[in-house]
Coordinates of C-alpha atoms in Angstrom, one line a residue:
Chain A
M110 CA 48.7 98.8 121.5
E111 CA 49.9 95.5 120.2
T112 CA 52.9 95.1 118.1
I113 CA 52.8 92.2 115.7
D114 CA 55.9 90.2 115.3
V115 CA 56.0 89.3 111.6
T116 CA 58.8 86.9 111.9
P117 CA 57.8 84.1 114.3
M118 CA 60.9 82.8 115.8
V119 CA 61.5 79.4 117.3
E120 CA 63.3 80.0 120.6
T121 CA 66.2 77.7 120.8
P122 CA 68.8 77.9 123.5
A123 CA 71.5 78.4 120.8
R124 CA 69.6 81.2 119.2
R125 CA 69.0 83.0 122.5
R126 CA 72.6 82.7 123.4
F127 CA 73.5 84.1 120.0
Q128 CA 71.3 87.1 120.4
M129 CA 72.3 87.9 123.9
G130 CA 75.9 87.8 122.8
M131 CA 75.2 90.2 120.0
R132 CA 73.7 92.7 122.4
T133 CA 76.3 92.7 125.1
S134 CA 79.2 92.8 122.7
N135 CA 77.7 95.8 120.8
L136 CA 79.1 98.6 122.9
L137 CA 82.4 97.0 123.8
G138 CA 83.0 96.1 120.1
M139 CA 82.1 99.5 119.0
I140 CA 84.6 101.1 121.3
V141 CA 87.4 98.7 120.7
V142 CA 87.1 98.6 116.9
N143 CA 86.8 102.4 116.5
A144 CA 89.6 102.9 118.9
I145 CA 91.9 100.7 116.8
L146 CA 90.8 102.4 113.6
L147 CA 91.2 105.9 115.0
F148 CA 94.6 105.0 116.3
G149 CA 95.5 103.9 112.8
I150 CA 94.2 107.1 111.4
F151 CA 96.3 109.0 114.0
L152 CA 99.4 107.1 113.0
T153 CA 98.7 107.9 109.3
A154 CA 97.9 111.6 109.9
A155 CA 100.6 112.5 112.4
P156 CA 103.5 112.6 110.0
Y157 CA 101.5 114.7 107.6
F158 CA 100.5 117.1 110.4
Y159 CA 104.1 117.4 111.5
M160 CA 105.3 118.0 107.9
I161 CA 102.8 120.9 107.5
V162 CA 103.6 122.4 110.8
S163 CA 107.3 122.2 110.0
T164 CA 106.9 124.3 106.9
F165 CA 106.2 127.2 109.2
K166 CA 109.5 126.7 111.1
P167 CA 113.0 127.9 110.3
N168 CA 115.4 125.1 109.8
T169 CA 117.0 125.5 113.2
E170 CA 113.7 124.9 114.8
I171 CA 112.8 121.9 112.6
W172 CA 116.1 120.3 113.8
S173 CA 115.7 121.1 117.5
W174 CA 114.9 119.2 120.6
P175 CA 112.4 118.7 122.1
L176 CA 110.0 118.5 119.2
T177 CA 107.3 121.2 119.1
F178 CA 104.0 120.6 117.5
Y179 CA 103.4 124.2 116.7
P180 CA 105.9 126.8 115.3
K181 CA 107.3 128.9 118.1
S182 CA 106.6 132.1 116.1
L183 CA 102.9 131.5 116.6
V184 CA 103.4 132.3 120.3
D185 CA 106.3 134.7 120.1
P186 CA 106.4 136.8 117.0
T187 CA 109.5 138.7 118.2
L188 CA 111.7 135.6 117.6
Y189 CA 112.2 136.3 113.9
P190 CA 110.8 139.9 113.7
D191 CA 111.6 140.5 110.1
K192 CA 110.3 137.1 108.8
V193 CA 107.1 136.8 110.6
T194 CA 103.9 137.8 108.9
N195 CA 100.5 138.2 110.5
V196 CA 97.9 136.2 108.6
L197 CA 94.4 136.3 109.9
G198 CA 95.6 136.9 113.4
L199 CA 98.3 134.2 113.3
N200 CA 102.0 135.0 113.4
L201 CA 103.3 132.8 110.6
Y202 CA 106.9 132.3 109.6
L203 CA 106.6 132.3 105.8
E204 CA 110.2 132.4 104.8
N205 CA 110.1 128.8 103.5
Y206 CA 107.3 129.6 101.2
R207 CA 108.9 132.9 100.1
Y208 CA 112.2 131.1 99.3
L209 CA 110.2 128.5 97.2
F210 CA 108.6 131.1 95.0
A211 CA 111.2 133.8 95.0
E212 CA 114.5 131.8 94.7
L213 CA 113.3 128.6 93.0
P214 CA 111.4 128.1 89.7
Y215 CA 108.6 126.4 91.8
V216 CA 105.8 127.9 89.8
R217 CA 107.3 126.7 86.6
W218 CA 107.7 123.2 88.1
M219 CA 104.1 123.3 89.2
I220 CA 103.0 124.2 85.7
N221 CA 105.2 121.5 84.2
S222 CA 103.6 118.9 86.5
L223 CA 100.1 120.1 85.7
V224 CA 100.7 119.9 82.0
L225 CA 102.5 116.6 82.1
A226 CA 100.2 114.9 84.5
T227 CA 97.0 116.1 82.8
G228 CA 98.2 115.3 79.3
R229 CA 99.5 112.0 80.3
S230 CA 96.5 110.8 82.2
V231 CA 93.9 112.1 79.8
L232 CA 95.6 110.4 76.9
A233 CA 96.2 107.2 78.9
I234 CA 92.6 107.0 80.1
F235 CA 91.2 107.7 76.6
L236 CA 93.4 105.3 74.7
S237 CA 93.4 102.6 77.3
S238 CA 89.6 102.6 77.8
L239 CA 89.1 102.5 74.0
A240 CA 91.3 99.4 73.8
G241 CA 89.6 97.9 76.9
F242 CA 86.3 98.5 75.1
A243 CA 87.5 96.7 72.0
F244 CA 88.8 93.7 74.1
A245 CA 85.5 93.6 76.0
K246 CA 82.9 93.9 73.2
Y247 CA 84.4 92.9 69.8
D248 CA 85.7 89.8 68.2
F249 CA 88.7 90.5 66.0
R250 CA 91.8 88.7 64.9
F251 CA 94.7 88.7 67.4
K252 CA 92.3 89.5 70.2
H253 CA 93.5 86.7 72.4
V254 CA 97.1 87.2 71.7
G255 CA 96.6 90.9 72.3
F256 CA 95.0 90.4 75.6
L257 CA 97.7 88.0 76.7
L258 CA 100.2 90.7 75.8
V259 CA 98.2 93.1 78.0
L260 CA 98.4 90.7 80.9
V261 CA 102.1 90.0 80.5
S262 CA 103.0 93.6 80.4
I263 CA 101.0 94.3 83.5
M264 CA 103.4 91.9 85.3
L265 CA 106.6 93.6 84.3
P266 CA 107.5 96.7 86.1
L267 CA 108.7 99.4 83.8
E268 CA 111.9 99.8 85.9
V269 CA 113.5 96.9 84.0
L270 CA 113.1 98.9 80.8
L271 CA 114.9 102.0 82.0
V272 CA 118.1 101.6 80.0
P273 CA 116.7 100.6 76.6
L274 CA 113.9 103.2 76.9
F275 CA 116.4 105.9 77.7
I276 CA 118.5 105.0 74.7
E277 CA 115.4 105.0 72.6
M278 CA 114.5 108.5 73.8
A279 CA 118.0 109.6 73.0
T280 CA 117.7 108.2 69.5
L281 CA 114.4 110.0 69.0
K282 CA 116.0 113.2 70.4
W283 CA 113.2 113.3 73.0
L284 CA 115.5 113.7 76.0
N285 CA 114.6 116.9 77.9
T286 CA 111.2 117.2 76.2
Y287 CA 107.7 116.6 77.4
W288 CA 107.4 113.9 74.7
A289 CA 109.6 111.5 76.6
I290 CA 107.3 111.7 79.6
I291 CA 103.9 111.5 77.8
V292 CA 104.2 109.3 74.8
P293 CA 105.7 106.1 76.2
F294 CA 102.9 106.0 78.8
A295 CA 100.0 107.0 76.6
V296 CA 98.6 103.5 77.0
V297 CA 98.7 101.6 80.2
P298 CA 98.0 97.8 80.1
F299 CA 96.6 97.8 83.6
Y300 CA 94.0 100.4 82.7
I301 CA 93.1 98.3 79.6
F302 CA 92.6 95.4 81.9
L303 CA 90.4 97.3 84.4
M304 CA 88.3 98.8 81.7
R305 CA 87.8 95.5 80.0
Q306 CA 86.7 93.9 83.2
F307 CA 84.2 96.7 83.8
M308 CA 82.8 97.1 80.2
I309 CA 82.3 93.4 79.8
Q310 CA 79.4 93.8 82.2
V311 CA 77.6 96.3 80.0
P312 CA 74.7 94.6 78.3
N313 CA 75.1 94.0 74.5
E314 CA 71.5 95.0 74.0
L315 CA 72.4 98.5 74.9
M316 CA 74.9 98.6 72.1
D317 CA 72.6 97.0 69.6
A318 CA 69.9 99.6 70.4
A319 CA 72.3 102.3 69.6
R320 CA 73.4 100.6 66.4
I321 CA 69.8 100.4 65.3
D322 CA 69.5 104.1 65.8
G323 CA 72.4 104.6 63.4
C324 CA 75.2 105.2 66.0
T325 CA 78.7 104.6 64.8
E326 CA 81.0 102.2 66.8
F327 CA 82.9 105.1 68.3
G328 CA 79.6 106.8 69.1
I329 CA 78.6 103.7 71.0
F330 CA 81.8 103.9 73.0
W331 CA 81.5 107.6 73.6
R332 CA 77.8 108.0 74.1
V333 CA 76.6 104.7 75.4
V334 CA 79.3 102.6 77.1
A335 CA 81.5 105.3 78.5
P336 CA 78.6 107.1 80.4
V337 CA 77.5 103.9 82.1
S338 CA 81.1 103.1 83.0
K339 CA 81.6 106.3 85.0
P340 CA 82.7 104.6 88.2
A341 CA 85.5 102.8 86.2
F342 CA 86.6 106.1 84.8
G343 CA 86.7 107.5 88.3
V344 CA 89.1 104.7 89.3
L345 CA 91.2 105.4 86.2
A346 CA 91.2 109.1 86.7
I347 CA 92.6 108.8 90.2
L348 CA 95.1 106.1 89.4
A349 CA 96.3 107.8 86.2
F350 CA 96.7 111.3 87.6
N351 CA 98.3 109.9 90.7
A352 CA 100.8 107.8 88.7
A353 CA 101.7 110.7 86.4
W354 CA 101.9 113.4 89.1
N355 CA 104.0 111.2 91.4
D356 CA 106.3 109.7 88.9
Y357 CA 109.9 110.3 89.9
L358 CA 112.4 107.8 88.5
W359 CA 111.5 108.3 84.8
P360 CA 111.6 112.2 84.9
L361 CA 114.9 111.9 86.9
I362 CA 116.4 110.0 84.0
V363 CA 115.0 111.9 80.9
L364 CA 114.9 115.5 82.2
Q365 CA 118.1 117.4 82.8
D366 CA 116.9 121.0 82.3
K367 CA 115.9 122.5 85.6
M368 CA 113.2 124.5 84.0
L369 CA 111.5 121.3 82.8
Y370 CA 111.5 119.6 86.2
T371 CA 108.3 118.4 87.7
V372 CA 107.4 119.3 91.3
N373 CA 108.6 116.0 92.6
L374 CA 111.8 116.0 90.7
G375 CA 112.5 119.6 91.8
I376 CA 112.1 119.1 95.5
A377 CA 113.9 115.7 95.4
V378 CA 116.9 117.2 93.7
L379 CA 116.9 120.0 96.2
Y380 CA 117.2 117.5 98.9
G381 CA 120.8 116.6 98.1
P382 CA 124.0 116.0 99.9
Y383 CA 124.7 119.7 100.2
Q384 CA 122.5 120.9 102.9
T385 CA 119.5 122.2 102.0
P386 CA 116.6 124.5 102.6
F387 CA 114.7 121.7 104.3
G388 CA 111.8 123.8 105.4
S389 CA 111.3 124.9 101.8
I390 CA 111.5 121.3 100.6
L391 CA 108.7 120.4 103.0
A392 CA 106.7 123.4 101.9
G393 CA 107.2 122.4 98.2
S394 CA 106.1 118.8 99.1
F395 CA 103.1 120.0 100.9
L396 CA 101.9 122.3 98.0
G397 CA 102.8 119.6 95.5
T398 CA 100.4 117.2 97.2
L399 CA 97.4 119.5 96.9
P400 CA 96.5 118.8 93.3
I401 CA 96.3 115.1 94.1
V402 CA 94.1 115.8 97.0
A403 CA 91.9 117.9 94.7
V404 CA 91.6 115.2 92.1
F405 CA 90.9 112.6 94.8
L406 CA 88.2 114.6 96.5
L407 CA 86.7 115.4 93.1
M408 CA 86.7 111.8 91.9
Q409 CA 86.3 110.1 95.3
R410 CA 82.7 109.1 95.1
Q411 CA 83.2 107.6 91.6
F412 CA 86.3 105.9 92.9
I413 CA 84.7 104.1 95.8
A414 CA 81.8 103.2 93.6
G415 CA 84.2 101.8 91.0
L416 CA 86.1 99.8 93.5
T417 CA 83.0 98.2 94.9
A418 CA 81.1 97.9 91.7
G419 CA 83.5 95.5 90.1
A420 CA 86.7 97.1 88.9
L421 CA 88.6 95.4 91.7
K422 CA 86.2 92.5 92.0
G423 CA 87.3 91.5 88.6
L424 CA 90.9 91.0 89.7
Chain B
M72 CA 69.6 90.1 63.2
A73 CA 66.6 90.5 60.9
V74 CA 65.5 93.8 62.4
Q75 CA 68.9 95.4 62.0
A76 CA 69.1 94.5 58.3
Q77 CA 65.9 96.4 57.5
V78 CA 66.8 99.6 59.2
K79 CA 68.8 102.0 57.1
P80 CA 71.4 104.1 59.0
V81 CA 70.6 107.7 58.9
R82 CA 73.8 109.5 58.1
W83 CA 76.2 106.8 56.7
G84 CA 75.9 104.8 53.6
E85 CA 75.0 101.1 54.0
W86 CA 78.4 100.0 52.8
W87 CA 80.3 102.3 55.1
Y88 CA 78.1 101.4 58.0
R89 CA 79.0 97.7 57.7
R90 CA 82.7 98.5 57.1
Q91 CA 83.1 100.7 60.1
R92 CA 81.7 98.0 62.3
Q93 CA 84.4 95.6 61.1
I94 CA 87.2 98.1 61.2
A95 CA 86.3 99.8 64.4
P96 CA 87.9 97.3 66.9
Y97 CA 91.2 97.4 65.0
V98 CA 91.2 101.2 65.2
F99 CA 90.4 101.0 68.9
V100 CA 93.3 98.8 69.8
A101 CA 95.7 100.2 67.2
P102 CA 97.2 102.8 69.6
F103 CA 97.9 100.1 72.1
F104 CA 99.6 97.8 69.7
I105 CA 101.7 100.6 68.2
L106 CA 102.8 102.0 71.5
F107 CA 103.3 98.5 72.8
A108 CA 105.6 97.6 70.0
A109 CA 107.5 100.9 70.1
F110 CA 107.9 101.3 73.9
F111 CA 107.7 97.9 75.3
L112 CA 108.5 95.1 72.8
Y113 CA 111.3 97.0 71.1
P114 CA 113.1 97.9 74.4
V115 CA 112.6 94.5 75.8
I116 CA 114.3 92.9 72.8
Y117 CA 116.9 95.6 72.5
S118 CA 117.7 95.3 76.2
F119 CA 118.1 91.6 75.8
L120 CA 120.7 92.0 73.1
L121 CA 122.4 94.7 75.0
S122 CA 122.8 92.5 78.0
F123 CA 125.2 90.4 75.9
Q124 CA 127.3 93.4 75.0
E125 CA 129.8 95.6 76.6
Q126 CA 128.8 99.2 76.1
T127 CA 130.0 102.1 78.1
G128 CA 128.3 105.4 77.3
L129 CA 128.2 106.1 73.6
S130 CA 131.2 103.9 72.7
S131 CA 130.6 101.2 70.1
P132 CA 129.2 98.0 71.6
K133 CA 131.3 94.9 71.8
W134 CA 129.7 91.4 71.9
V135 CA 130.8 89.6 75.0
G136 CA 128.4 86.7 75.2
L137 CA 127.4 85.6 78.7
Q138 CA 130.2 87.6 80.4
N139 CA 127.9 90.2 82.0
Y140 CA 125.8 87.5 83.6
Q141 CA 128.9 85.7 84.8
T142 CA 130.2 88.9 86.4
L143 CA 126.9 89.5 88.0
L144 CA 127.0 86.2 89.8
Q145 CA 130.2 87.2 91.5
D146 CA 129.3 90.9 92.0
E147 CA 128.9 91.3 95.7
R148 CA 127.0 94.6 95.4
F149 CA 124.5 92.9 93.1
L150 CA 124.0 89.9 95.4
R151 CA 123.7 92.4 98.2
S152 CA 121.0 94.3 96.3
I153 CA 119.0 91.0 95.7
W154 CA 119.2 90.2 99.4
N155 CA 118.1 93.8 100.4
T156 CA 115.2 93.7 98.1
T157 CA 114.1 90.3 99.3
Y158 CA 114.5 91.5 102.9
F159 CA 112.2 94.3 102.2
A160 CA 109.7 92.0 100.4
L161 CA 109.6 89.6 103.4
G162 CA 109.3 92.6 105.7
S163 CA 106.2 93.8 103.9
V164 CA 104.6 90.4 103.6
F165 CA 105.1 89.4 107.3
I166 CA 104.4 92.8 108.9
Q167 CA 102.4 94.8 106.5
L168 CA 99.9 92.2 105.3
P169 CA 98.8 90.8 108.7
L170 CA 98.3 94.3 109.9
A171 CA 96.3 95.1 106.7
Y172 CA 94.2 92.0 107.3
L173 CA 93.4 93.0 110.8
L174 CA 92.6 96.5 109.6
A175 CA 90.2 95.0 107.0
L176 CA 88.5 92.9 109.7
A177 CA 88.0 96.0 111.8
F178 CA 86.8 97.9 108.7
N179 CA 84.3 95.2 107.8
S180 CA 82.8 94.9 111.2
R181 CA 79.4 96.6 111.7
Y182 CA 81.0 98.7 114.4
A183 CA 83.0 100.7 111.9
R184 CA 80.1 101.9 109.8
H185 CA 79.6 105.3 111.4
L186 CA 83.0 106.6 110.4
T187 CA 83.5 104.6 107.2
H188 CA 84.1 107.7 105.2
L189 CA 86.9 109.0 107.4
Y190 CA 88.6 105.6 107.5
R191 CA 88.4 105.1 103.7
V192 CA 89.9 108.5 102.9
G193 CA 92.4 108.4 105.8
F194 CA 93.9 105.0 105.1
F195 CA 94.0 105.6 101.4
F196 CA 95.8 108.8 101.6
P197 CA 99.4 107.6 101.9
V198 CA 99.1 105.8 98.5
L199 CA 98.1 109.0 96.9
T200 CA 101.1 110.8 98.3
S201 CA 104.2 110.6 96.1
A202 CA 107.1 108.4 97.2
V203 CA 109.2 111.5 97.1
V204 CA 107.1 113.4 99.6
I205 CA 106.7 110.3 101.8
S206 CA 110.5 109.9 101.8
L207 CA 111.0 113.5 102.8
I208 CA 108.4 113.2 105.5
F209 CA 110.3 110.2 106.8
V210 CA 113.5 112.1 106.8
L211 CA 111.7 114.1 109.5
V212 CA 110.2 111.1 111.2
L213 CA 113.3 108.9 111.3
D214 CA 116.0 111.4 112.2
K215 CA 118.1 110.1 115.0
D216 CA 118.2 113.2 117.1
Y217 CA 115.1 115.2 116.1
G218 CA 112.8 112.5 114.7
M219 CA 109.2 111.8 115.8
L220 CA 109.8 108.1 116.0
N221 CA 112.7 108.3 118.4
A222 CA 110.8 110.9 120.4
A223 CA 108.0 108.3 120.8
L224 CA 110.4 105.5 121.7
Q225 CA 112.1 107.7 124.3
S226 CA 108.8 108.7 125.8
I227 CA 108.1 105.1 126.6
G228 CA 111.6 104.6 128.0
L229 CA 113.3 103.0 125.0
P230 CA 116.6 104.1 123.6
A231 CA 116.9 106.2 120.4
I232 CA 117.8 104.2 117.4
P233 CA 120.1 105.6 114.6
W234 CA 117.6 104.5 111.9
L235 CA 119.2 105.9 108.8
S236 CA 122.9 105.8 109.8
S237 CA 123.3 102.2 111.0
T238 CA 123.6 99.2 108.6
R239 CA 121.4 97.2 111.0
W240 CA 118.5 99.6 111.2
A241 CA 118.4 101.2 107.8
M242 CA 116.4 98.5 106.1
P243 CA 113.9 98.1 109.0
A244 CA 113.5 101.9 108.7
V245 CA 112.5 101.5 105.0
I246 CA 110.2 98.7 105.9
I247 CA 108.5 100.9 108.5
L248 CA 108.0 103.5 105.8
G249 CA 106.5 100.8 103.6
V250 CA 104.1 99.6 106.3
W251 CA 103.0 103.1 106.9
T252 CA 102.4 103.7 103.2
W253 CA 100.7 100.5 102.0
T254 CA 99.0 98.8 104.9
G255 CA 95.8 100.8 104.4
F256 CA 95.8 100.2 100.7
N257 CA 96.2 96.4 101.1
A258 CA 93.4 96.5 103.6
F259 CA 91.1 97.6 100.7
Y260 CA 91.9 94.5 98.8
F261 CA 91.2 92.3 101.8
L262 CA 88.0 94.3 102.5
A263 CA 86.8 93.6 99.0
G264 CA 87.3 89.9 99.7
L265 CA 85.7 90.0 103.1
Q266 CA 82.6 91.7 101.6
G267 CA 82.3 88.9 99.1
I268 CA 81.7 86.4 101.9
S269 CA 78.0 86.0 102.7
D270 CA 76.8 86.8 106.2
E271 CA 74.7 83.6 106.3
V272 CA 77.7 81.4 106.4
I273 CA 79.1 83.2 109.3
E274 CA 75.9 83.5 111.2
A275 CA 75.2 79.8 110.8
A276 CA 78.6 79.1 112.3
M277 CA 77.9 81.4 115.2
M278 CA 74.7 79.7 115.9
D279 CA 76.5 76.4 115.9
G280 CA 78.6 77.9 118.7
A281 CA 81.8 78.7 116.9
N282 CA 83.8 81.5 118.4
A283 CA 85.4 84.4 116.6
V284 CA 88.8 82.7 116.2
Q285 CA 87.3 79.5 114.9
I286 CA 85.2 81.4 112.4
Q287 CA 88.3 83.2 111.2
T288 CA 90.6 80.1 110.9
R289 CA 88.0 77.6 109.7
I290 CA 85.8 79.7 107.4
V291 CA 86.9 83.2 106.6
I292 CA 90.6 82.6 105.9
P293 CA 90.1 79.5 103.7
L294 CA 87.5 81.4 101.7
M295 CA 89.9 84.4 101.4
R296 CA 92.9 82.3 100.3
P297 CA 92.9 83.4 96.7
I298 CA 92.8 87.0 97.6
I299 CA 95.5 86.6 100.3
M300 CA 97.8 84.9 97.8
F301 CA 97.1 87.6 95.2
V302 CA 98.0 90.4 97.6
V303 CA 101.1 88.5 98.9
I304 CA 102.4 88.1 95.3
Q305 CA 101.5 91.7 94.4
S306 CA 103.4 92.9 97.4
I307 CA 106.4 90.8 96.5
I308 CA 106.5 92.0 92.9
G309 CA 106.0 95.6 94.1
S310 CA 108.8 95.2 96.5
Y311 CA 111.2 94.3 93.7
S312 CA 110.7 97.6 92.0
L313 CA 111.5 99.6 95.2
F314 CA 113.7 102.6 94.4
T315 CA 112.6 106.1 95.4
Q316 CA 112.3 105.6 99.2
P317 CA 115.7 104.2 100.0
F318 CA 117.3 106.4 97.2
L319 CA 116.2 109.5 98.9
L320 CA 116.4 108.4 102.5
T321 CA 119.8 106.8 102.5
N322 CA 121.0 106.8 98.9
G323 CA 121.5 103.1 99.2
G324 CA 123.7 103.4 102.2
P325 CA 125.1 103.1 104.8
S326 CA 127.6 100.7 103.1
D327 CA 124.9 99.4 100.7
A328 CA 122.6 98.3 103.4
T329 CA 119.6 99.7 101.5
L330 CA 120.8 99.2 97.9
T331 CA 117.9 97.8 96.0
M332 CA 118.0 96.0 92.6
V333 CA 116.5 98.9 90.7
M334 CA 118.8 101.3 92.5
Y335 CA 121.8 99.3 91.5
L336 CA 120.5 99.2 87.9
Y337 CA 120.1 103.0 88.0
F338 CA 123.6 103.5 89.4
T339 CA 125.2 101.2 86.9
G340 CA 123.3 102.5 83.9
F341 CA 123.0 106.2 84.6
R342 CA 125.9 107.0 86.9
F343 CA 128.6 104.7 85.5
F344 CA 127.0 104.4 82.0
K345 CA 127.7 100.7 81.8
L346 CA 124.6 100.1 79.7
G347 CA 125.3 96.4 78.8
Y348 CA 125.9 95.5 82.4
A349 CA 122.8 97.5 83.5
S350 CA 120.7 95.6 81.0
A351 CA 121.9 92.3 82.4
I352 CA 120.8 93.5 85.9
G353 CA 117.5 94.5 84.3
Y354 CA 117.1 91.0 82.9
S355 CA 117.9 89.3 86.2
L356 CA 115.1 91.4 87.6
V357 CA 112.9 90.3 84.8
V358 CA 113.6 86.6 85.5
I359 CA 112.8 87.0 89.2
I360 CA 109.6 89.0 88.5
L361 CA 108.5 86.8 85.7
A362 CA 108.8 83.7 87.9
L363 CA 106.6 85.5 90.5
S364 CA 104.3 86.8 87.8
L365 CA 103.5 83.4 86.5
I366 CA 102.2 82.4 89.9
N367 CA 100.3 85.7 89.8
L368 CA 98.8 85.1 86.4
Y369 CA 97.5 81.8 87.7
F370 CA 95.7 83.7 90.4
F371 CA 94.4 86.3 88.0
R372 CA 92.8 83.4 86.2
G373 CA 91.5 81.9 89.4
F374 CA 89.7 85.2 90.1
R375 CA 88.2 85.5 86.8
E376 CA 86.2 82.3 87.0
D377 CA 83.8 83.5 89.7

C-alpha cells in the first residue's frame, strides 16, 4: 500500500538537521525535564508528608534523632500501649488528635473559619464581580476615576492600614465580632479588576439580545454574563476562599475571644513561647488545610481554564 | 437601536425599563464605593493625620508635627526592619524568580505534557496553604537538631546549620521558606507568558541554526521582558508585606535579624500601643510601596495594550 505524503517537503540540509535533532533529543529531553519537575514536586511534597506523619507521633518522637519517616507505633504498638488505637489494621497514635478535639475548642474554631471564610468570599465574589461587570460594560459618570481607585488600591497592601482600621473597628464596637472580619473585605479591588478584564470580552450582542427579551440589567448580569464567565468565577472562588481562610494578621488583631478564633489563629496562638503540644498543632494545621484542598479540587478545572482563558492574560 | 424601541418589555413599564438601565451601573458599583470610602479612604486619611500625632493607647492625641518621622530616621530598629525586608525581597528576586523561570521552561516544553496535571496541582499547592501552616511546617524542617533540612545537609557531609537561632542564618531561612512557597506560583506567571510566544518564531530560529541558549537570550527573554518585570515588581511589593512567616518562626529574632517592617508596625501599634508612631511606620511603608507600584502601574498599562 502506498502512503501519500500530503505535505511535500523540500529537503534542505538545515531542515534535515533540525528534524534529526528533534528525534534524538526526544527521549533524553523527556527524561531530563520530567526528572527535574518530579524532583521539584518531591521537594514540595516532602515537608507536607513529614508534617502529616508527625501528627501520629508523640512530641518526644517528633523531636528525636535520627528522623523517622513513619511513626514508631506503626511497627511497635507496645510503645505507648494506652494511646495506640488500631484503625483498619494500622496501629495509630491518635493522642494529638484527641487533645485537639477534647482539650481545645478546635471544632468551634473550624466552624468559625467555615462561617467567616464562606461569608466573606461569597460576599466578596458577588459584590466585586458586580462592580467589575459595571466597569466592563457600562458608561457612567466617575467610571474612570473609579477604576483608577481600583487600580491604586490593588497596589497598597492592607497591612499599612492596620492601625486606623483597628481604631475604626473599635469605634464601631466591632472588635471581637464577625463583622470586623467580613465587612471591610466585602469588596476586593483585585477581584473587580480580574472580573472586568474577563467580562470585557463578553460580546455586547449577547446583552442586547437579553435586553430585547425584556431582561433587567441585573438579570443580564446574573443570567447571561455570569454563566459565560464561569472560569473567572472559578479563579475568584479559589482566591477569595483561600485569602479568607488563610488570613491571620487581621483576625489576630481584632479577635481576642478564644471562642471566636479561626483555625489558623487558634493553632498559631498555641504555638507560643510556652511549649506546646506541637503534635496537636501539626494535627490542627493538617485538618485546617483540608477545606482549602476541597475547594481547590472542586474549582480546579474552572481555575485552570480561567487562568489560561484570559483572567491572567489581562494582567 | 430602532429594533429595541419597538419592542415593549414584558413585565416592566416603559419608563422603569429605561430608568433601570441608567441607574443599574451606579447600583452595581455602589457597594464598592461605599466600602472603599469607609474602609480604605477614611483609614488612609485618618492614618495620615495620626502619623503627625503622639497617641499612646486611648490617651488624647497630641499634635507633634513631623516628630514621628524624625524619630523614625534615627530609629535603629526601624532601619533594621527596612534592611531585613529589602534583604528578603532581593533574596526572592535573585533566587526564587530564576528558579521559577527555569521551572516554567521545563513546564512549557513538550516533554512535560504527560504529567501536566500533577505538576500544576503540585506546584500550586504551597500557595494555597496558609502562611501559618507553612511556618509551622518549617519549624519542623528548619530545626537545628531534629530538622529535615539539616538531616539532608548532614547526609551529604555538610555541617548542621542553626537556622533559626543565629543572626546570620535566620533571614536566609525565611528566604528558603519563601522560595519553597512561591517558586511554583511565579512559574505560572512565566508559563502564561511563554505560551503567548508563537512556536513559529522559535522554529524559524532553530532552522536558522540557533541553539537553545541563543533562542533564550535573543528571542524568548526579550519577548518576556514585560512579564519578567511585572513578576519582579510583584515579588518586591509582596515582600514588603512579609509578616506571618518570620513572626511565627523567630518572632523577629534573634536580636531583630528577621524583624520586618510590618512586624515592627505590629509591635509598635499593638504591643506598645504607640498608634501615632505606628502610623508613621505605615506611611513610610506606603511611600516605599507606592514608588514601586507606580512602576508596576506602568507595566499594568503595558500589558493591557496587547
